[in-house]
CSV table of C-alpha atoms and ligand atoms in Angstrom, one decimal:
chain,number,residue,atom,x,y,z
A,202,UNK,CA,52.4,-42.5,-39.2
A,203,UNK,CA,50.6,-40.4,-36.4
A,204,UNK,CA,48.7,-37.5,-38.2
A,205,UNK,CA,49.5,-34.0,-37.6
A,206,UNK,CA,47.2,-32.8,-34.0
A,207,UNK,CA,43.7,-31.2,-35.3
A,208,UNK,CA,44.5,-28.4,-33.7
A,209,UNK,CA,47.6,-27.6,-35.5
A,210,UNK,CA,45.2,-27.7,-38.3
A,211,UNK,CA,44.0,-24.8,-40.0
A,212,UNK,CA,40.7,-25.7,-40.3
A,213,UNK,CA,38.0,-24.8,-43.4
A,214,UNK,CA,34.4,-25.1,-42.9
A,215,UNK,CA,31.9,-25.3,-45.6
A,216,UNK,CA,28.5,-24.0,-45.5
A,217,UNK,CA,25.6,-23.3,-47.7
A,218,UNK,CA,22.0,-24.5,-48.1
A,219,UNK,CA,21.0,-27.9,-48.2
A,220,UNK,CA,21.9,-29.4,-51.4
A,221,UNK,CA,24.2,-27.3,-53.1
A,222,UNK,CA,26.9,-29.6,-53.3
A,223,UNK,CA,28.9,-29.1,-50.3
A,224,UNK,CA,29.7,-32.3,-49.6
A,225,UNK,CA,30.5,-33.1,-53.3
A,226,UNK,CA,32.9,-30.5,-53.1
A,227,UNK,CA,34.6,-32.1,-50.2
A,228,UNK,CA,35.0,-35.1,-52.2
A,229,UNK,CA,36.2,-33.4,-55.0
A,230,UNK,CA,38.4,-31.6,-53.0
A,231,UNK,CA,39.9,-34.6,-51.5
A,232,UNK,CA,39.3,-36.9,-54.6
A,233,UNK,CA,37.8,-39.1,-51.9
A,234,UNK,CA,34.0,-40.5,-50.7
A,235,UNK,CA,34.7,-39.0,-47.1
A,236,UNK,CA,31.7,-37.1,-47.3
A,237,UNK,CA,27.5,-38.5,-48.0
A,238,UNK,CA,26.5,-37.0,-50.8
A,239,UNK,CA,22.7,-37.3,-51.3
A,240,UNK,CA,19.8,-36.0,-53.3
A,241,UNK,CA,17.5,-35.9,-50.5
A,242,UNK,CA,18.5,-32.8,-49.0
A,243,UNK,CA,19.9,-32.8,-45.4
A,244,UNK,CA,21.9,-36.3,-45.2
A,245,UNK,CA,25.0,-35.0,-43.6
A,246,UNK,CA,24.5,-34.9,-39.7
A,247,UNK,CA,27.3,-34.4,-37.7
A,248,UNK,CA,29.6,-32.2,-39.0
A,249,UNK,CA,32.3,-33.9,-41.0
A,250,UNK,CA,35.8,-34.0,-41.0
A,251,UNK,CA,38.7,-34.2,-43.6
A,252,UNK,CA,42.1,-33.8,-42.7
A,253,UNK,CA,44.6,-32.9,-46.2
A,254,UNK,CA,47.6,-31.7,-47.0
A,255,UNK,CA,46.8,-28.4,-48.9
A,256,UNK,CA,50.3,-27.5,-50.4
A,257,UNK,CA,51.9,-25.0,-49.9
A,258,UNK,CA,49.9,-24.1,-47.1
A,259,UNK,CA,50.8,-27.4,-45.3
A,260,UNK,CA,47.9,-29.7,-43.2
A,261,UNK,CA,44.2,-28.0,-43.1
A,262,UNK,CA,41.0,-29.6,-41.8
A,263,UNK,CA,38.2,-29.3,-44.1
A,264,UNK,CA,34.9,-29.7,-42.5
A,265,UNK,CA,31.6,-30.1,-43.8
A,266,UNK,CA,28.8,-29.2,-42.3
A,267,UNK,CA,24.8,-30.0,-42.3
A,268,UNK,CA,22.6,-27.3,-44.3
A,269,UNK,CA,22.0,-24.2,-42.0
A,270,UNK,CA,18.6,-24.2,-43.2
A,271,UNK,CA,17.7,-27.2,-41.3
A,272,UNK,CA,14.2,-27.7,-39.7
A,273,UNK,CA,12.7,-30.0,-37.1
A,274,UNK,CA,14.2,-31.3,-34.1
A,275,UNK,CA,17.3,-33.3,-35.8
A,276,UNK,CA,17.4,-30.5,-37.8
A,277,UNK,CA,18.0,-27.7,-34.6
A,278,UNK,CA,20.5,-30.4,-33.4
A,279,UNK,CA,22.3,-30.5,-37.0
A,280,UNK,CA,21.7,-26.4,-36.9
A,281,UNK,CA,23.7,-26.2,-33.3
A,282,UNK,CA,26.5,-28.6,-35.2
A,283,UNK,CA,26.9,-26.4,-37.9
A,284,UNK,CA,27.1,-22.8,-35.4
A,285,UNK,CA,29.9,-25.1,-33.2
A,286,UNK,CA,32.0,-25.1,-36.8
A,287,UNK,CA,31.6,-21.1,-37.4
A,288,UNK,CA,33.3,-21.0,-33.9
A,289,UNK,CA,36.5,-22.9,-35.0
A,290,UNK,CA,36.4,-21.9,-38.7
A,291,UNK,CA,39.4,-20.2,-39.7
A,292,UNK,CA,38.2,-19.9,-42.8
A,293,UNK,CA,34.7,-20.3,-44.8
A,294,UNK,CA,33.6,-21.4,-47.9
A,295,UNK,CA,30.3,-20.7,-49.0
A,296,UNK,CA,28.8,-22.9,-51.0
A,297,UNK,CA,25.8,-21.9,-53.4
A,298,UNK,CA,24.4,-22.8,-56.8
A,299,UNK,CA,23.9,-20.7,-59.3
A,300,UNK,CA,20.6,-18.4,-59.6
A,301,UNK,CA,20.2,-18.9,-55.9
A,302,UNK,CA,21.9,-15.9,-54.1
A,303,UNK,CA,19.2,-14.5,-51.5
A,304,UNK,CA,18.8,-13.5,-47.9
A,305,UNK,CA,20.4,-16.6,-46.9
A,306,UNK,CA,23.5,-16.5,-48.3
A,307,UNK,CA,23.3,-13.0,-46.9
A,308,UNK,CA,23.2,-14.0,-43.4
A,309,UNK,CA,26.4,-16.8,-43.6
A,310,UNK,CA,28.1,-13.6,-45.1
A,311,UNK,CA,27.2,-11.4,-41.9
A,312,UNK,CA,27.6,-14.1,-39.3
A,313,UNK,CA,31.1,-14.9,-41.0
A,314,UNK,CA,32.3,-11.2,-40.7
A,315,UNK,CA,31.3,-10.9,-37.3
A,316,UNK,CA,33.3,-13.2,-36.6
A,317,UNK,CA,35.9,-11.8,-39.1
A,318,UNK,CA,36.4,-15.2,-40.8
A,319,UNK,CA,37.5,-14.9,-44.5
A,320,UNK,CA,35.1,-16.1,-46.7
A,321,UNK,CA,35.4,-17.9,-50.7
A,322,UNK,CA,32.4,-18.2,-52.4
A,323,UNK,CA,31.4,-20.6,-54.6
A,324,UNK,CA,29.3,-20.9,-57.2
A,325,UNK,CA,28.3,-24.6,-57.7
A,326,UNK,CA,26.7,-26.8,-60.1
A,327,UNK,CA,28.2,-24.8,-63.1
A,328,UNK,CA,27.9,-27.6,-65.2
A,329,UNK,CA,24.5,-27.1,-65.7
A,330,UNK,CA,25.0,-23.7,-67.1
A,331,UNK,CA,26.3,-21.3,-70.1
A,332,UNK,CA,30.1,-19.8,-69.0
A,333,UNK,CA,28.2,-16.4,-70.2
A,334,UNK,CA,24.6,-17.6,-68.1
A,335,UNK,CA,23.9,-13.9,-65.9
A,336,UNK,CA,22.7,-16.9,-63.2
A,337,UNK,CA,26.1,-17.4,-62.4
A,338,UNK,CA,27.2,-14.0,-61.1
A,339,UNK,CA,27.3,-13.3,-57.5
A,340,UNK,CA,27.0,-9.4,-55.9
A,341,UNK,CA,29.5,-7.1,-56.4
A,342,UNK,CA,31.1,-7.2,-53.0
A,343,UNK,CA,32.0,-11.1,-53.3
A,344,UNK,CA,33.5,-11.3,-56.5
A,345,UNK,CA,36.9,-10.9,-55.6
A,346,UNK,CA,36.5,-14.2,-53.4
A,347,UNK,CA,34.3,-15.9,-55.5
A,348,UNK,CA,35.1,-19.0,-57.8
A,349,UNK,CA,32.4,-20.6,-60.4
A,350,UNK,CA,33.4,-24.6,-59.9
A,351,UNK,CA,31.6,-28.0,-60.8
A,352,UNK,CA,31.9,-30.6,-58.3
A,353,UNK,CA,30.4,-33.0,-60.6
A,354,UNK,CA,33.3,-32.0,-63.9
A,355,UNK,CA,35.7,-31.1,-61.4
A,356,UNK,CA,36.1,-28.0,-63.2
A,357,UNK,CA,37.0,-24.5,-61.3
A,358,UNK,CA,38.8,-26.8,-58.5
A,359,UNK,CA,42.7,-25.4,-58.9
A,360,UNK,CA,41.0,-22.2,-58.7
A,361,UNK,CA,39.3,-22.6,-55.5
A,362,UNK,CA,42.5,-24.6,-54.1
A,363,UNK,CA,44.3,-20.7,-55.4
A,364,UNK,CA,41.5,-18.7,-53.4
A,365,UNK,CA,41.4,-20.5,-50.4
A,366,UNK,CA,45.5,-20.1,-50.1
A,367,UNK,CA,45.3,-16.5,-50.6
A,368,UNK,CA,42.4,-16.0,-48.1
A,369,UNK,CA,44.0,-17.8,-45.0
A,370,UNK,CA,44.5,-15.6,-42.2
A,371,UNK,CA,48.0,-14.7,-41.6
A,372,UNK,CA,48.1,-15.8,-38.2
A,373,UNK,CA,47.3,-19.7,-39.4
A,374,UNK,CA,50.6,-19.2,-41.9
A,375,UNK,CA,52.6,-18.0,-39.1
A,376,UNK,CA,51.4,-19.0,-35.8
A,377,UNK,CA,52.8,-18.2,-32.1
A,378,UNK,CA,55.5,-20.4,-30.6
A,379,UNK,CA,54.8,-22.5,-27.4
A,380,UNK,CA,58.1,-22.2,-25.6
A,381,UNK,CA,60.5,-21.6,-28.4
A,382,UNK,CA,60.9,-18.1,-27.9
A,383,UNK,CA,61.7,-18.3,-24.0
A,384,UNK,CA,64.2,-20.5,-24.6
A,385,UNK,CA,67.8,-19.1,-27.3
A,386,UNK,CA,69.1,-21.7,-30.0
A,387,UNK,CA,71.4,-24.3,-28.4
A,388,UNK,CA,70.0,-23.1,-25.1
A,389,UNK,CA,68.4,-26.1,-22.2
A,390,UNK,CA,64.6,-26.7,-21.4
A,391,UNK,CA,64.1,-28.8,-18.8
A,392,UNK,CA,60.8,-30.8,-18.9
A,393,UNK,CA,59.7,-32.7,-16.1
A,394,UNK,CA,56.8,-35.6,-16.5
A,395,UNK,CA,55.3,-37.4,-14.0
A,396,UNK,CA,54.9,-40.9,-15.3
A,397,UNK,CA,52.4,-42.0,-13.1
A,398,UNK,CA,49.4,-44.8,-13.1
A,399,UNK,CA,47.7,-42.0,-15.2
A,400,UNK,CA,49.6,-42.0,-17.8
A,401,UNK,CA,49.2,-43.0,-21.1
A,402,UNK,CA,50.8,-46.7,-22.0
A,403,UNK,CA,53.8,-46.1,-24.1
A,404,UNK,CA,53.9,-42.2,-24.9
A,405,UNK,CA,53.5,-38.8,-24.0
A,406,UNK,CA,50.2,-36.8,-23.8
A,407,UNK,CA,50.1,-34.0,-27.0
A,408,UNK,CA,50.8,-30.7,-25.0
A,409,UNK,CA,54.6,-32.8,-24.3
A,410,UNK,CA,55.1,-33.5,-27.5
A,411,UNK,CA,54.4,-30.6,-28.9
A,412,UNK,CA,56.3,-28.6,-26.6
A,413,UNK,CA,59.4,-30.7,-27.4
A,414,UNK,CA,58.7,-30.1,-30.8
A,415,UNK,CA,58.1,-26.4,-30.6
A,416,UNK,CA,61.8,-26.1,-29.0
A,417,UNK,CA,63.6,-28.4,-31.2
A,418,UNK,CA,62.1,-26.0,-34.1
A,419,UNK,CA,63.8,-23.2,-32.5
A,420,UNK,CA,67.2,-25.0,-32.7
A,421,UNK,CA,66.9,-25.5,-28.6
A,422,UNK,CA,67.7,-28.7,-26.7
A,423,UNK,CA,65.3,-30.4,-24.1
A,424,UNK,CA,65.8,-32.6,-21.4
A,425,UNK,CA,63.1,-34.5,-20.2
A,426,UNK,CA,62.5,-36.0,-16.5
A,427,UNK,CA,60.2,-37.3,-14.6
A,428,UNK,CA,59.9,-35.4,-10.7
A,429,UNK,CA,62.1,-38.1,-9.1
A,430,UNK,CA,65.0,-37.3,-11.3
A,431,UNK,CA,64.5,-33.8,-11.2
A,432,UNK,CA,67.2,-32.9,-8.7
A,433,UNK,CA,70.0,-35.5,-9.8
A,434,UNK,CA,69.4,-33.9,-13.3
A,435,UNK,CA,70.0,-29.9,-12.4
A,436,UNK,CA,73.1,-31.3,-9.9
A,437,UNK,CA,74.4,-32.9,-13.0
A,438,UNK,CA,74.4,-30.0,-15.4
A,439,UNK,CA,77.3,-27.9,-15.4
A,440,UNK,CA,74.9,-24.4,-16.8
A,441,UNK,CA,71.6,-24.5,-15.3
A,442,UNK,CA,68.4,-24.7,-17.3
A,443,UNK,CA,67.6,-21.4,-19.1
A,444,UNK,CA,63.6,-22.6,-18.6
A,445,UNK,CA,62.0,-25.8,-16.4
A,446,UNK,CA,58.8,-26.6,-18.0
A,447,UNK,CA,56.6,-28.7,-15.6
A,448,UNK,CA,53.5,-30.7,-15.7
A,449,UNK,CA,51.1,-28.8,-13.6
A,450,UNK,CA,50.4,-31.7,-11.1
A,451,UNK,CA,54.0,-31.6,-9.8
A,452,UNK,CA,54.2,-28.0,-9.9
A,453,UNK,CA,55.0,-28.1,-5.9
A,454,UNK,CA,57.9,-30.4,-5.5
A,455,UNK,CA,59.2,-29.1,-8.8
A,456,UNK,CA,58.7,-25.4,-7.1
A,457,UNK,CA,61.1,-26.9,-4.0
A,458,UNK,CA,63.2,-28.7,-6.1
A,459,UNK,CA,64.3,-26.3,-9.0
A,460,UNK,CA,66.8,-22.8,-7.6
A,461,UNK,CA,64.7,-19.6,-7.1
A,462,UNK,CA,66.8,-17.9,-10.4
A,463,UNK,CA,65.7,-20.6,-12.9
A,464,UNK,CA,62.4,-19.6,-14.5
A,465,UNK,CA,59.9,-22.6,-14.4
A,466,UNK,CA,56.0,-22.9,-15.9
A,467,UNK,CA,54.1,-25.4,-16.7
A,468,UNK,CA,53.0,-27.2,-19.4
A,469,UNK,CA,49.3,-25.5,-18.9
A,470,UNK,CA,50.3,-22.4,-18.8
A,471,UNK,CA,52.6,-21.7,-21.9
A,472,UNK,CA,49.4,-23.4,-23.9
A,473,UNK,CA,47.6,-20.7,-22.4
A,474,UNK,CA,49.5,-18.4,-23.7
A,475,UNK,CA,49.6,-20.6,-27.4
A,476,UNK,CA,45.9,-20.9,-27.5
A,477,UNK,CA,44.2,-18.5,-25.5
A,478,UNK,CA,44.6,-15.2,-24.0
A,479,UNK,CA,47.6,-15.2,-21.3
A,480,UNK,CA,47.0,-12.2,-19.3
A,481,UNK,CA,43.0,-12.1,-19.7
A,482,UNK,CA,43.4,-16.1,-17.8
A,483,UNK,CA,45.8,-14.6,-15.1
A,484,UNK,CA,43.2,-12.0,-14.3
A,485,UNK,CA,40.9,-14.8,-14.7
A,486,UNK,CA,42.5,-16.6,-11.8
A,487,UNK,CA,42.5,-14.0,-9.5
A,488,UNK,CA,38.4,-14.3,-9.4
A,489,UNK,CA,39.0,-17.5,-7.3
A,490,UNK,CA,39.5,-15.0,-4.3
A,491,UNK,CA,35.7,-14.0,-5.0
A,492,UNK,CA,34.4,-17.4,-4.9
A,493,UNK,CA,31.9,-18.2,-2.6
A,494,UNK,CA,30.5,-21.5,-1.5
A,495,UNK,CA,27.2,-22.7,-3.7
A,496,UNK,CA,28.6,-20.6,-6.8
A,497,UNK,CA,28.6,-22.5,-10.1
A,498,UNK,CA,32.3,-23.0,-12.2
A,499,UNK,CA,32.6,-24.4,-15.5
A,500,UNK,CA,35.2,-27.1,-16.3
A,501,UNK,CA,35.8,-27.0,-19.9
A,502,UNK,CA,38.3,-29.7,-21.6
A,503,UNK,CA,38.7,-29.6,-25.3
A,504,UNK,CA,38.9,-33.4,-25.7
A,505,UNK,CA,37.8,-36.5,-24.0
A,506,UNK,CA,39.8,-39.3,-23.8
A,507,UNK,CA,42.8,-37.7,-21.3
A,508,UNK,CA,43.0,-39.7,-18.2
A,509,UNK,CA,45.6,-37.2,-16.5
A,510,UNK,CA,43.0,-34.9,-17.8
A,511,UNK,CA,39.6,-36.1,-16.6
A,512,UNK,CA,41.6,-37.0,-13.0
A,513,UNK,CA,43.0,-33.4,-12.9
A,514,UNK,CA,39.9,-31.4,-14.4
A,515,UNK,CA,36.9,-34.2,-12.1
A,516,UNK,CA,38.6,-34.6,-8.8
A,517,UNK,CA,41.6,-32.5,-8.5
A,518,UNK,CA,40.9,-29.2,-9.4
A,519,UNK,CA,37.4,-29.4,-7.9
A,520,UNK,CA,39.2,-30.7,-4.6
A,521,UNK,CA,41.9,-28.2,-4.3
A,522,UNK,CA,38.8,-25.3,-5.2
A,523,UNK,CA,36.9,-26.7,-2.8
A,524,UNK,CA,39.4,-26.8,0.0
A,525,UNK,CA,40.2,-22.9,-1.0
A,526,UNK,CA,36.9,-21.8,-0.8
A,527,UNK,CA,35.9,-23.4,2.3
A,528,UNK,CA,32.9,-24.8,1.0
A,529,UNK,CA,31.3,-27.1,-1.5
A,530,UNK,CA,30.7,-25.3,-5.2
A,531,UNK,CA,29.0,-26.4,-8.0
A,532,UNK,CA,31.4,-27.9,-10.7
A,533,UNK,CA,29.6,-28.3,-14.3
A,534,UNK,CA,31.9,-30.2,-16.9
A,535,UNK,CA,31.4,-29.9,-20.4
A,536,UNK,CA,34.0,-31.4,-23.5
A,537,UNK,CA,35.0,-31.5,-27.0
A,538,UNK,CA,33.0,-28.6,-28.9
A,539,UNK,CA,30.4,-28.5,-26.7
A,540,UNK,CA,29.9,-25.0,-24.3
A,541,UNK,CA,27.3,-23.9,-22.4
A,542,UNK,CA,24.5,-20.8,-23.8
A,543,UNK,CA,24.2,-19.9,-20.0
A,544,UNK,CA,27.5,-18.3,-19.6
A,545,UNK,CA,26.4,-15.6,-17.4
A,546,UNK,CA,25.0,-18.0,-15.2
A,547,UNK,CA,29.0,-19.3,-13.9
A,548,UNK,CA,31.7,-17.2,-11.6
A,549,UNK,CA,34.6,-18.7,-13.2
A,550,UNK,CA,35.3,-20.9,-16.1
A,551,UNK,CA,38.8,-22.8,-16.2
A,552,UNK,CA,39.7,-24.6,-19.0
A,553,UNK,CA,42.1,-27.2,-19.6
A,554,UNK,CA,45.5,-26.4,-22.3
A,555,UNK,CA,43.2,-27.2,-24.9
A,556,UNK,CA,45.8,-28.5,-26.8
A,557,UNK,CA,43.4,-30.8,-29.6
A,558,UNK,CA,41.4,-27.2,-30.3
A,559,UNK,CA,42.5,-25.0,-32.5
A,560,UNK,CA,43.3,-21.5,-31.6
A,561,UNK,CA,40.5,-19.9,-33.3
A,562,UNK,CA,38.1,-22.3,-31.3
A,563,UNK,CA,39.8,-21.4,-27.9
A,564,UNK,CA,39.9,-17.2,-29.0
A,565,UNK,CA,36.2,-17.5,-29.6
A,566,UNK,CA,35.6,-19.3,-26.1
A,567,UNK,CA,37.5,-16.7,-24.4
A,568,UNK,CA,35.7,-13.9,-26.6
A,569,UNK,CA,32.5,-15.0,-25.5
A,570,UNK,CA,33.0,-15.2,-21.9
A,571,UNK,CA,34.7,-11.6,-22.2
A,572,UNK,CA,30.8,-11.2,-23.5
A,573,UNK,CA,29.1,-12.7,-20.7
A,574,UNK,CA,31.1,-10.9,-18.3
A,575,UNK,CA,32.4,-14.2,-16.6
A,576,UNK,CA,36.4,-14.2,-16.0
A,577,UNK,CA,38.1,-17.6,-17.9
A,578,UNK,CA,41.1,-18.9,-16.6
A,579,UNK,CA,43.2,-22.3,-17.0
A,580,UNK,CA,44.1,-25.3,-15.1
A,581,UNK,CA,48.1,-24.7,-14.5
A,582,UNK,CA,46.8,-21.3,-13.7
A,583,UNK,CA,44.4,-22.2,-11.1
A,584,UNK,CA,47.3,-25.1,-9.9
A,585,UNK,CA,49.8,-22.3,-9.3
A,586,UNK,CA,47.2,-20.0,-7.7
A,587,UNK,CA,46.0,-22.2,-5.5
A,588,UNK,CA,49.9,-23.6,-4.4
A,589,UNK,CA,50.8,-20.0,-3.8
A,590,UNK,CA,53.7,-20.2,-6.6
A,591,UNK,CA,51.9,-17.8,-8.7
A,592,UNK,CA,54.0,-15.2,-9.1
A,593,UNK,CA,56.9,-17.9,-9.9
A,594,UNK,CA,54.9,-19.9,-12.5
A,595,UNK,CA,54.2,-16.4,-14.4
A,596,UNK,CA,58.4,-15.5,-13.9
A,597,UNK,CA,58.7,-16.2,-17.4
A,598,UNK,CA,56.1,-14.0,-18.8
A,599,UNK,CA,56.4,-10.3,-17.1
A,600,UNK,CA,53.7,-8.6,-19.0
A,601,UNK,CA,51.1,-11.4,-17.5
A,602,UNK,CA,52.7,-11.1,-14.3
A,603,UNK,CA,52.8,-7.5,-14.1
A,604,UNK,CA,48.9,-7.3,-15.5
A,605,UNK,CA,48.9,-10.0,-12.1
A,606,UNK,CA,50.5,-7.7,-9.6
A,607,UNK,CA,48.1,-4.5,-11.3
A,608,UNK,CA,45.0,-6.7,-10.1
A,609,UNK,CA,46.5,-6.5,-6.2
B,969,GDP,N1,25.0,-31.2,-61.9
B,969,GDP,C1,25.7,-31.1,-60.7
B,969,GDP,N2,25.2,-31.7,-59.6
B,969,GDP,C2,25.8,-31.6,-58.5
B,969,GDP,C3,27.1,-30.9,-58.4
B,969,GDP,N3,27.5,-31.0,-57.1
B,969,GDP,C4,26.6,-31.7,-56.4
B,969,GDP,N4,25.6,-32.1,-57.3
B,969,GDP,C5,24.4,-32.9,-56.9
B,969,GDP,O1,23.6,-32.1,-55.9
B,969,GDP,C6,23.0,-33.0,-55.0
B,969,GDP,C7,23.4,-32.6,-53.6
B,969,GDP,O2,24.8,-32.7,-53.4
B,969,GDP,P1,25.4,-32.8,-51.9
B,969,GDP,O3,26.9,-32.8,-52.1
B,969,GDP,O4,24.9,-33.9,-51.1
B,969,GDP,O5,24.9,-31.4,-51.3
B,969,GDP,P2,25.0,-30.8,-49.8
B,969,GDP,O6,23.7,-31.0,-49.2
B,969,GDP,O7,25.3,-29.4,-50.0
B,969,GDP,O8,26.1,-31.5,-49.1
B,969,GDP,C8,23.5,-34.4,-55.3
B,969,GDP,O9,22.5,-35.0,-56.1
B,969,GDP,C9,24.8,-34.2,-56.1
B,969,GDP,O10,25.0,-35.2,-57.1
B,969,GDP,C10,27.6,-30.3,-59.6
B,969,GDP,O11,28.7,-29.7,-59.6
B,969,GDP,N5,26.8,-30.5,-60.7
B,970,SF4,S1,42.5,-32.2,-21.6
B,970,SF4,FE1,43.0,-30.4,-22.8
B,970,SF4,S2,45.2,-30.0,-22.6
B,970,SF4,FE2,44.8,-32.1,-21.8
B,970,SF4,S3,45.2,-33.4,-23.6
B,970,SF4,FE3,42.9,-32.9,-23.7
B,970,SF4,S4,42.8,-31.1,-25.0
B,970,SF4,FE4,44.9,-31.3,-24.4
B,971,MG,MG1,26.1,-32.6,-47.4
């Protein structure tokens, strides 16, 4: 059975010092060896990950990461690792052992509220303690969040399950719709997909799939297409489509083929609107007008393996840019969790749907680029910018479109 996407996840990271148990816990958690547990303190590297079913709550992510405490050069690599996690976390546990509580612990706490990620705190290694021991108290401030467990008895564990249920932020319990809510029960989508040499053998790439999922949620129906059918399909309907929905790469002949008065996106663009920030990635677009030749852009993709995506994000974007600038710019690509420090140092980043990252992981991206002052922006975006079908592709969305025609 194909797992549920990572980044439908919500997704739980544990931290804490070197040897408090963390990855004991994980295996408690998930009553399986997924995790190294070791005396000799820093054996986890990589942070890593365990997908589970965390009733009622429904499929969560746990991932366990390297001590923060690390030192030497693997260590700043394991330490780098670990910060990547804080940036998708959407929610923390802290792991310590009892008697231990210090400045440390103090800064995960203050790191995690910046961020505002909801933290449970636990007290490990209770085992090899008194219930009454004073040791096993934690500051005032915590205690509402705080469980005393043993990895090693399993003891403490339904209460932890209890405490991270209660703590997960609202927006993971009910998250935003991807095209659902543009599109009444028992209403049409029309979704067109190029099935091209590009394409995966024998399926559809996730932000399809997910999309057709979204809609049959909401009780619509979906018809999907590929460009060449396009036209025989909306002659042969007797209502027209209430939404088309197209891959961004055929956004111009679907443009030309579909009637002025249907509303029509892309693919790219409703999961900007899913997992980023909509209108902060229109505005974003507009910055290619600023663009001058030699300036640097960043080309982030959240996973690694998309051929549509690697062609799209490596040749065609950077072409089409390219061409619109009238001069060559310098295109730096970066994937997966990996994004740059030197932020400042770019005039536009444009990132791809992002469809395997969670939303936390794609909020904080945006977040921090709001920080370094550079504008972020998407890859249907900067398609339908650069085709001159902007205004169209944003028909659908009038508070992005009118935060559009503000920025003229
Ligand atoms: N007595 C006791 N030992 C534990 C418990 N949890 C972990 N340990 C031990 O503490 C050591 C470090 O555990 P590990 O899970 O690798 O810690 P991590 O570095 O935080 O991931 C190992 O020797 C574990 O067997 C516990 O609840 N009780
Ligand atoms: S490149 Fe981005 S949008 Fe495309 S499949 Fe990968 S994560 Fe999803
Ligand atoms: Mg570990």
């Amino acid at each position: 059975m194909q797992p549920t996407s990572k980044g439908m996840r919500t997704q739980i990271g544990l931290f804490g010092r070197r040897n408090v148990g963390k990855s004991s816990l994980l295996n408690a958690l998930t009553r399986q060896e997924v995790s190294i547990v070791s005396d000799v303190a820093g054996t986890t590297t990589d942070p890593v990950e365990k997908p589970m079913e965390l009733l009622p709550l429904g499929p969560v992510l746990f991932i366990d990461t390297a001590g923060v405490d690390d030192i030497g050069a693997l260590g700043a690599l394991r330490i780098a690792k670990t910060r990547q996690v804080f940036d998708r976390a959407d929610l923390a546990v802290l792991v310590t052992e009892a008697g231990t509580w210090g400045d440390f612990e103090e800064m995960l706490v203050n790191e995690l509220s910046h961020r505002g990620t909801p933290v449970v705190t636990v007290v490990n290694k209770a085992d090899l303690f008194d219930g009454d021991d004073p040791r096993l108290a934690l500051p005032e401030k915590l205690r509402s969040h705080a469980v005393v467990v043993s990895a090693a008895t399993r003891s403490g564990l339904d209460a932890l399950r209890e405490s991270l249920l209660a703590s997960v932020p609202p927006e993971c319990l009910r998250p935003p719709m991807i095209a659902g809510d543009l599109v009444g029960p028992g209403d049409l989508a029309l979704l067109v997909v190029p099935i091209d040499k590009e394409a995966p053998k024998g399926r559809l790439i996730l932000p399809q799939v997910q999309t057709i999922r979204d809609l049959l949620d909401s009780d619509a129906c979906c018809m999907v297409v590929k460009e060449r059918e396009l036209r025989a399909a909306l002659d042969r309907l007797k209502t027209p489509p209430k939404l088309v929905i197209t891959d961004s790469q055929a956004f111009l002949k679907v443009a030309a083929d579909v009637p002025g008065e249907i509303p029509l996106t892309s693919f790219s663009i409703l999961f900007s609107r899913y997992k980023g920030d909509l209108i902060r990635q229109v505005e974003g677009a507009t910055a290619i007008d600023s663009l001058k030749p030699g300036d640097k852009v960043l080309i982030a993709e959240a996973c690694s393996h998309h051929p549509i995506g690697e062609d799209i994000g490596r040749v065609k974007i950077p072409r089409w840019l390219t061409q619109y600038v009238g001069g060559s710019l310098e295109f730096v690509h970066y994937q997966g969790h990996d994004f740059p420090d030197d932020l400042p140092s770019y005039k536009l980043v444009i990132h791809c749907g992002a469809c395997t990252m969670n939303r936390r992981e794609m909020q904080t991206r945006i977040r921090r680029c709001a920080e370094a002052g550079v504008p972020v922006t998407n890859y249907g975006l900067v398609i339908a910018y650069s085709l001159g079908i902007f205004e169209r592709a944003l028909g659908p969305f009038p508070a992005a479109l009118e935060a559009y025609r503000g920025k003229q």
